[in-house]
CSV table of C-alpha atoms in Angstrom, one decimal:
chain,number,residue,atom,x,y,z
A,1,UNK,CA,-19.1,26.8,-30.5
A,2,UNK,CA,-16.9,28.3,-28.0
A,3,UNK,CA,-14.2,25.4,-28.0
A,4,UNK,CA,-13.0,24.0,-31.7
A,5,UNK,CA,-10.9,21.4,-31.7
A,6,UNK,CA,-8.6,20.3,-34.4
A,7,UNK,CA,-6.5,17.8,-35.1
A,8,UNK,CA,-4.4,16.5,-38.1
A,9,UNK,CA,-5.1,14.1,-41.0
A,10,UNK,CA,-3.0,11.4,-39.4
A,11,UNK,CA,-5.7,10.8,-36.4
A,12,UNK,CA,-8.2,8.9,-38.7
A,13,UNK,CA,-11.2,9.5,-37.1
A,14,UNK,CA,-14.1,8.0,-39.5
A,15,UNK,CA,-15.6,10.7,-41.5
A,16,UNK,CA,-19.3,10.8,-39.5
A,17,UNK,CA,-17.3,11.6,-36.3
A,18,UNK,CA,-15.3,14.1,-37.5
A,19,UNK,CA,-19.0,16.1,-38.7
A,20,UNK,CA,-20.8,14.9,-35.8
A,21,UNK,CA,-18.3,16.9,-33.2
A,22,UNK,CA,-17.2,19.6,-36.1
A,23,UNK,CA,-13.5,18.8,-35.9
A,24,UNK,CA,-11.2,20.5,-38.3
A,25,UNK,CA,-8.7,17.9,-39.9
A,26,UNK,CA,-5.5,20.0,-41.7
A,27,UNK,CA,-3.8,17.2,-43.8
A,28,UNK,CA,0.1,16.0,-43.9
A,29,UNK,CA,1.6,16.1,-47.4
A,30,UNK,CA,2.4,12.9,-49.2
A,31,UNK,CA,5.1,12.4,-51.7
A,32,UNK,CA,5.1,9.8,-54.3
A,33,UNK,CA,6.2,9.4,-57.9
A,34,UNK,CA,7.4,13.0,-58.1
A,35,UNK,CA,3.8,14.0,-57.0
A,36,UNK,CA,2.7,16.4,-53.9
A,37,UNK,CA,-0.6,15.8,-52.5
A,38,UNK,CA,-2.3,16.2,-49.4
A,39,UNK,CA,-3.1,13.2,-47.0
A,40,UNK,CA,-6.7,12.5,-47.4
A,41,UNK,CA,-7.6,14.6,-50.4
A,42,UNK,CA,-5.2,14.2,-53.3
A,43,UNK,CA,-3.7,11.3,-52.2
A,44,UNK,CA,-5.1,8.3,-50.2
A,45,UNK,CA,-3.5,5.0,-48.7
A,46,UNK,CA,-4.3,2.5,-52.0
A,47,UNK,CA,-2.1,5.1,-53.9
A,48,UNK,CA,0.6,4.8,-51.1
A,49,UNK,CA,0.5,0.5,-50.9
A,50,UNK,CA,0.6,0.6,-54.8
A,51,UNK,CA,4.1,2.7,-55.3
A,52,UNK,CA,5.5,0.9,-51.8
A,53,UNK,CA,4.4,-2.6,-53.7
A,54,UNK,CA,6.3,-1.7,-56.8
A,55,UNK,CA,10.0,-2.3,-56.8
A,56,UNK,CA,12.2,0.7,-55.6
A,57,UNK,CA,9.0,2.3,-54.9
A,58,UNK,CA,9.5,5.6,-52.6
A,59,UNK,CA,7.1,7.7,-50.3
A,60,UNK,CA,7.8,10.2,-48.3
A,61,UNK,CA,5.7,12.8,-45.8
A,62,UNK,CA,5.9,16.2,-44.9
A,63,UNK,CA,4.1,18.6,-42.1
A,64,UNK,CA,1.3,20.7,-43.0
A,65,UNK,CA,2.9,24.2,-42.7
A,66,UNK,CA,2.7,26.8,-40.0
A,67,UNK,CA,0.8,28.7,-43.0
A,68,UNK,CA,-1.9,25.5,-43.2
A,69,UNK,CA,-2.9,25.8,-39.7
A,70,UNK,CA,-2.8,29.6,-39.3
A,71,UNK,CA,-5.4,29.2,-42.0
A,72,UNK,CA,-7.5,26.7,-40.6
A,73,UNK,CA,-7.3,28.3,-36.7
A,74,UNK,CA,-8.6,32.1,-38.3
A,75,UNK,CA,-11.3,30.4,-40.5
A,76,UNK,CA,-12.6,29.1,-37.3
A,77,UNK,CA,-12.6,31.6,-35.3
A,78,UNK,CA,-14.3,33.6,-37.7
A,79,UNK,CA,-17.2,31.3,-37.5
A,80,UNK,CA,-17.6,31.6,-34.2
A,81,UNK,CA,-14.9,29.7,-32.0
A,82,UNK,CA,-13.9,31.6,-29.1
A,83,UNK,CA,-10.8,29.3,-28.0
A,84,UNK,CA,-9.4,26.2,-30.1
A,85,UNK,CA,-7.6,23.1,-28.8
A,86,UNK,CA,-5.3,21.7,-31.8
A,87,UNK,CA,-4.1,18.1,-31.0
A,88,UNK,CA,-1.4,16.5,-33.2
A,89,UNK,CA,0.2,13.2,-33.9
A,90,UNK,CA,3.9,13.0,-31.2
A,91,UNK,CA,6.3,15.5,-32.2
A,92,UNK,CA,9.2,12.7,-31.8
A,93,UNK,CA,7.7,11.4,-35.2
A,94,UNK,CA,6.8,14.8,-37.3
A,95,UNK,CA,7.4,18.1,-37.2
A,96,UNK,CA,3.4,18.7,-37.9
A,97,UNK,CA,3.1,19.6,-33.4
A,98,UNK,CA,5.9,22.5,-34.0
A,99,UNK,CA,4.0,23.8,-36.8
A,100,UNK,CA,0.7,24.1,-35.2
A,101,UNK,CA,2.9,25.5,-32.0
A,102,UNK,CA,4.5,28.8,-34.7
A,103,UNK,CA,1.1,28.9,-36.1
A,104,UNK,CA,-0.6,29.4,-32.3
A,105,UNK,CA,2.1,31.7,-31.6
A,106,UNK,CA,1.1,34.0,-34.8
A,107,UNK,CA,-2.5,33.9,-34.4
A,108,UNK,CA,-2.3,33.9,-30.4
A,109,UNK,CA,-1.2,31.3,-27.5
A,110,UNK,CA,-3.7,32.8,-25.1
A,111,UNK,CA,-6.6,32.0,-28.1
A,112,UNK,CA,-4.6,28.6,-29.5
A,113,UNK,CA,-3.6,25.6,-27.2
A,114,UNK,CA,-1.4,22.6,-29.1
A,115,UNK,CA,-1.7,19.0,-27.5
A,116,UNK,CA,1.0,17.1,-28.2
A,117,UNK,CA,-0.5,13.4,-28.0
A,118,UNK,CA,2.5,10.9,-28.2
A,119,UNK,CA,0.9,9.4,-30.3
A,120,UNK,CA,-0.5,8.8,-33.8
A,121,UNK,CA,-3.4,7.3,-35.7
A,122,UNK,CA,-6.6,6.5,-33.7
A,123,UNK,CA,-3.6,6.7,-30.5
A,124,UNK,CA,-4.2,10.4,-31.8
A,125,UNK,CA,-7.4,10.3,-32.9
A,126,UNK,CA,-9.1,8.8,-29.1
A,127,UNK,CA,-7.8,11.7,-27.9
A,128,UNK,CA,-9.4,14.2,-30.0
A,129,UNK,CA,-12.3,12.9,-29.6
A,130,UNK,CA,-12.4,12.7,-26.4
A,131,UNK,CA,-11.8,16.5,-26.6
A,132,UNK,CA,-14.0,17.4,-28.5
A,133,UNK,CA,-16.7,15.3,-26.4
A,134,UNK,CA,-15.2,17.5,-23.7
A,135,UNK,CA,-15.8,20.6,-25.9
A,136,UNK,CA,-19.4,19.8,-26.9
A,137,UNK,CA,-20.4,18.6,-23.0
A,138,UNK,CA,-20.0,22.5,-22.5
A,139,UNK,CA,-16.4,22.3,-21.0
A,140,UNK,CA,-13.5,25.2,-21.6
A,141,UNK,CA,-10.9,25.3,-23.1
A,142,UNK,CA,-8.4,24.0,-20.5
A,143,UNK,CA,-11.0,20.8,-19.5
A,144,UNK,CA,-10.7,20.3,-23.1
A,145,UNK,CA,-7.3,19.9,-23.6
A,146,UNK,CA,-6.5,18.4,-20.3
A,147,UNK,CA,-9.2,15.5,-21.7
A,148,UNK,CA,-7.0,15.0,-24.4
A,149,UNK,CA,-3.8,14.6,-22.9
A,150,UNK,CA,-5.4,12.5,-19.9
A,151,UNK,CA,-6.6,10.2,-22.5
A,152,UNK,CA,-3.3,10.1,-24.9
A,153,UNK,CA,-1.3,9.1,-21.7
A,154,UNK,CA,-3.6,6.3,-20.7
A,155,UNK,CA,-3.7,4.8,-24.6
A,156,UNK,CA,-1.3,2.4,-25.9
A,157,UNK,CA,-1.2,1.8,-29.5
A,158,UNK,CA,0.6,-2.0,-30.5
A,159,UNK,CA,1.4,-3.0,-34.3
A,160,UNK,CA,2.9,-5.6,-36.2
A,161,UNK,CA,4.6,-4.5,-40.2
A,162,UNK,CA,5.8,-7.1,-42.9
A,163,UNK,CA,8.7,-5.2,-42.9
A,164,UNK,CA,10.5,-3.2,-40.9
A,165,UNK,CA,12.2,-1.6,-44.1
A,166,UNK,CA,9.8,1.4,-44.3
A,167,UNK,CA,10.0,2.8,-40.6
A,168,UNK,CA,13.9,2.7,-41.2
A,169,UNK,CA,14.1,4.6,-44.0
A,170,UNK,CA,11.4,7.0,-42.5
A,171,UNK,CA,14.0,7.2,-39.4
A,172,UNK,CA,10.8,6.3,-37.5
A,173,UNK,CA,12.9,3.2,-36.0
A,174,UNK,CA,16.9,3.0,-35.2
A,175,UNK,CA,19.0,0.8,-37.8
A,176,UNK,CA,19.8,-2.0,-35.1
A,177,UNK,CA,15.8,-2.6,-34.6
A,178,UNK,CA,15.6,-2.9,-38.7
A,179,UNK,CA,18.3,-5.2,-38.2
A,180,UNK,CA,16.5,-7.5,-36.0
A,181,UNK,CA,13.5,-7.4,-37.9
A,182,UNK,CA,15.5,-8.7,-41.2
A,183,UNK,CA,17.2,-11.7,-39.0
A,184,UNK,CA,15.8,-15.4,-38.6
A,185,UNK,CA,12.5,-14.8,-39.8
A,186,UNK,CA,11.8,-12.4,-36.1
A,187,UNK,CA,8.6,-10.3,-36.6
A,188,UNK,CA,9.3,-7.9,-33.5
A,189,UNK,CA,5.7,-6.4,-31.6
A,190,UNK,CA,6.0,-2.8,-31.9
A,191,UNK,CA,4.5,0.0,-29.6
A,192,UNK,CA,4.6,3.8,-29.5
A,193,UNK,CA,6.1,4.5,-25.8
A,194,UNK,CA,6.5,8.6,-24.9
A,195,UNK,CA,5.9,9.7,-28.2
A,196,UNK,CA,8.5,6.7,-30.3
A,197,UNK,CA,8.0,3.6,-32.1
A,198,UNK,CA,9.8,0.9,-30.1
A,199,UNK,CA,9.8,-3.2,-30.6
A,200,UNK,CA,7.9,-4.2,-27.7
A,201,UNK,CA,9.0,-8.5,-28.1
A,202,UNK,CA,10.3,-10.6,-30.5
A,203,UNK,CA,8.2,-13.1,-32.2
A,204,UNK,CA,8.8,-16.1,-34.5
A,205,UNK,CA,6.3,-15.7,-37.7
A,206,UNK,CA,3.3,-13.2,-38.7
A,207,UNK,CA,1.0,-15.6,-37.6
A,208,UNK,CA,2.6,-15.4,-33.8
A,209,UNK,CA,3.0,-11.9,-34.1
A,210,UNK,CA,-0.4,-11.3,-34.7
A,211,UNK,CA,-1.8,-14.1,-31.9
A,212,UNK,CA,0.6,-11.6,-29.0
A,213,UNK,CA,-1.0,-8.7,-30.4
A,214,UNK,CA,-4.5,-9.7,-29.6
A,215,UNK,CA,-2.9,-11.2,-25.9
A,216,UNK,CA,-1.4,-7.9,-25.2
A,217,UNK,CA,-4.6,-6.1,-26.1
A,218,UNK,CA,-6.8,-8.6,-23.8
A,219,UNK,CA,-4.1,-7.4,-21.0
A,220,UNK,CA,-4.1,-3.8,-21.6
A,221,UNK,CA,-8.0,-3.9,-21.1
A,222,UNK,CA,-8.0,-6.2,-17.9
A,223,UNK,CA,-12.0,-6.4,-18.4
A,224,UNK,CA,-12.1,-2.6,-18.0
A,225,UNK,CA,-14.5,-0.9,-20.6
A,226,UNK,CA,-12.1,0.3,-23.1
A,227,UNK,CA,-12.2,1.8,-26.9
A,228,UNK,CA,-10.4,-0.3,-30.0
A,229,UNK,CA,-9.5,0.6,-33.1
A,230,UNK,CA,-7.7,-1.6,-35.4
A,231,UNK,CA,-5.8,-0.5,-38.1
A,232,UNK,CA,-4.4,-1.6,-41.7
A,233,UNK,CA,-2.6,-1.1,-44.9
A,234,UNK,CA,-3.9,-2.8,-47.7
A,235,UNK,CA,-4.7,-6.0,-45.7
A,236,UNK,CA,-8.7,-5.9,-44.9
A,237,UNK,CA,-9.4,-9.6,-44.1
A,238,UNK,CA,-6.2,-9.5,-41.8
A,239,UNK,CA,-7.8,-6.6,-40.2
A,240,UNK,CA,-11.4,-8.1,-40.2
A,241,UNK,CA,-10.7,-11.3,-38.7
A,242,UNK,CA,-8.5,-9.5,-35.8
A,243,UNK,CA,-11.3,-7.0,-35.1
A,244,UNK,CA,-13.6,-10.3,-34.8
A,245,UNK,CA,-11.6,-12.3,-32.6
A,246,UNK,CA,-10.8,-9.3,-30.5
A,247,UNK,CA,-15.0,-8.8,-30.0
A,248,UNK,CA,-14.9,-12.3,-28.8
A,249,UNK,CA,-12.1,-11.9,-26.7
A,250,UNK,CA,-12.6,-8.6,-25.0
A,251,UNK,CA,-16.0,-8.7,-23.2
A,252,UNK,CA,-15.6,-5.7,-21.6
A,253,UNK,CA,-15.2,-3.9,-25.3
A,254,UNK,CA,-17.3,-0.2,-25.7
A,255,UNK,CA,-16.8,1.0,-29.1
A,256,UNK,CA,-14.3,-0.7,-32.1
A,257,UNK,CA,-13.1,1.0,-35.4
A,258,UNK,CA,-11.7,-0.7,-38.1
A,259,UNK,CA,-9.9,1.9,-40.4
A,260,UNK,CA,-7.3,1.8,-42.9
A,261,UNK,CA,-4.3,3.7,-42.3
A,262,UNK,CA,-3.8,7.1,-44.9
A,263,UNK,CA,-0.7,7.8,-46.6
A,264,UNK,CA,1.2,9.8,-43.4
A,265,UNK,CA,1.4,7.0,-41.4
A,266,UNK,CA,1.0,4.1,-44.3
A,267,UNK,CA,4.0,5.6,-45.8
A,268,UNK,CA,6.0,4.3,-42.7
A,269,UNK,CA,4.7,1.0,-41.6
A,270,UNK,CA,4.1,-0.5,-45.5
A,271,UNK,CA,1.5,-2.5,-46.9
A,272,UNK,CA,0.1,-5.5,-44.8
A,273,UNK,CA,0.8,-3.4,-41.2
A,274,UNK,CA,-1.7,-4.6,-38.7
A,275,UNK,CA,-2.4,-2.5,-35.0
A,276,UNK,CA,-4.3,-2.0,-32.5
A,277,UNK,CA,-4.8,1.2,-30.3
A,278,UNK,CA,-6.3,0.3,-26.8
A,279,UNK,CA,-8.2,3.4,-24.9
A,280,UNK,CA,-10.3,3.9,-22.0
A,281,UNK,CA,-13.4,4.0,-22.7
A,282,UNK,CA,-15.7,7.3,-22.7
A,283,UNK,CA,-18.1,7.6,-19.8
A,284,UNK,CA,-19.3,10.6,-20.5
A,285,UNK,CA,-16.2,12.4,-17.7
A,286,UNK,CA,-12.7,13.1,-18.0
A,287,UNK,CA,-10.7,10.3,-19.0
A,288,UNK,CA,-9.2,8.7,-16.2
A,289,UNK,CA,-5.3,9.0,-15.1
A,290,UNK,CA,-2.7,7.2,-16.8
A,291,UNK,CA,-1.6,3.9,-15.6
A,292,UNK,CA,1.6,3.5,-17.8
């Protein structure tokens, strides 16, 4: 394998993908009840939705450390890589890009290129796979990455949260959005835009929230073959019956994951989140330029 690509646990690629193209996942940590575990391992999203459904209940998330992925980038290389591509959730939203970045610098920048996608969750995740698509097609290690970050600028990612509570105390979203979000019943349509989470509209009720989310995914597509995945915390039916109506409703659909979310990213958006990350879909080329 002369290109590896790896990514972080926050991308949640389903598990046959992540054997099929042999990318290396090196998890976040998760904090909960006094407890240290790693995303995806020790600790998994129904422990995160049952300490965030308790009263007072706390989480919080830490970045693997330069030491995790200095590991991870010599264990590959020892079996065989020649050049890696390591692609990470946006650096305005964890410090896990900058760790990878001292860990590339240690082990060598010329041998180790870091992607910062903008992004996070399957927003993240398209665009590793679209690497490592890249990487097993026979490209190098610049076609690889350039894949990645071709297909992380033309993805958008749109989500709607019970609460905006979580993301505040994360500092994932300013105080005055929170605000919003706690006044006259408003349940804002968020996006991720260059790398931040950002209300996108303001919408009366979950049910209306959730009815713009599936319109501003039919008009992202614009009947252009794209890639969905729709993600959840602890709400499977919601998710279920928005992946449904989003098959009826986008004709032009070439692949759709349903996933829940894991503990990083879970930690922030709290239990009954609903999203949707939109992504060109893969024609076997590069991905095509950004439109936004």
């Amino acid at each position: 394998m002369p290109v590896a690509v790896v990514t972080d646990s926050t991308a949640y690629l389903p598990p046959d993908v992540l054997e099929r193209y042999g990318i290396d996942v090196v998890p976040l940590y998760v904090v909960l009840a006094g407890h240290s575990g790693t995303e995806g391992e020790s600790v998994g999203p129904a422990d995160v939705a049952r300490v965030l459904s308790t009263r007072g209940g706390r989480v919080s998330t830490s970045r693997p450390t330069p030491g995790d992925f200095v590991a991870a980038y010599r264990r590959l290389l020892d079996a065989g890589a020649d050049r890696l591509v390591s692609i990470h959730l946006s650096a305005e939203l964890s410090g896990t890009w900058d760790a990878a970045r001292l860990a590339a610098s240690q082990v060598g920048e010329h041998i180790v290129t870091v992607v910062d996608s903008r992004s996070a969750a399957m927003g993240n995740g398209f665009a590793v796979l679209a690497a490592a698509r890249a990487a097993a097609a026979g490209a190098d290690a610049a076609a690889v990455a350039d894949a990645a970050r071709r297909t992380a600028a033309a993805t958008r990612t749109f989500f709607v949260v019970d609460t905006l509570e979580h993301l505040r105390r994360g500092g994932r979203i300013g105080p005055a959005a929170a605000l919003l979000g706690s006044a006259l019943a408003v349940k804002p349509l968020l996006h991720v835009l260059d790398g931040r989470v950002l209300p996108l509209e303001k919408v009366r009720t979950s049910a209306r929230a959730l009815n713009r989310l599936v319109q501003r995914v039919v008009e992202e597509a614009d009947g252009a073959p794209v890639s969905l995945a729709v993600h959840h915390l602890a709400a499977p039916e919601k998710a279920e019956r928005l992946a449904a109506e989003l098959r009826d409703k986008v004709p032009s659909l070439a692949e759709l994951h349903v996933s829940e979310l894991g503990a990083a990213i879970g930690a922030h958006v709290g239990p009954g989140a609903v999203g949707v990350v939109v992504a060109p879909a893969f024609d076997g080329g590069q991905a095509p330029a950004p439109e936004h």
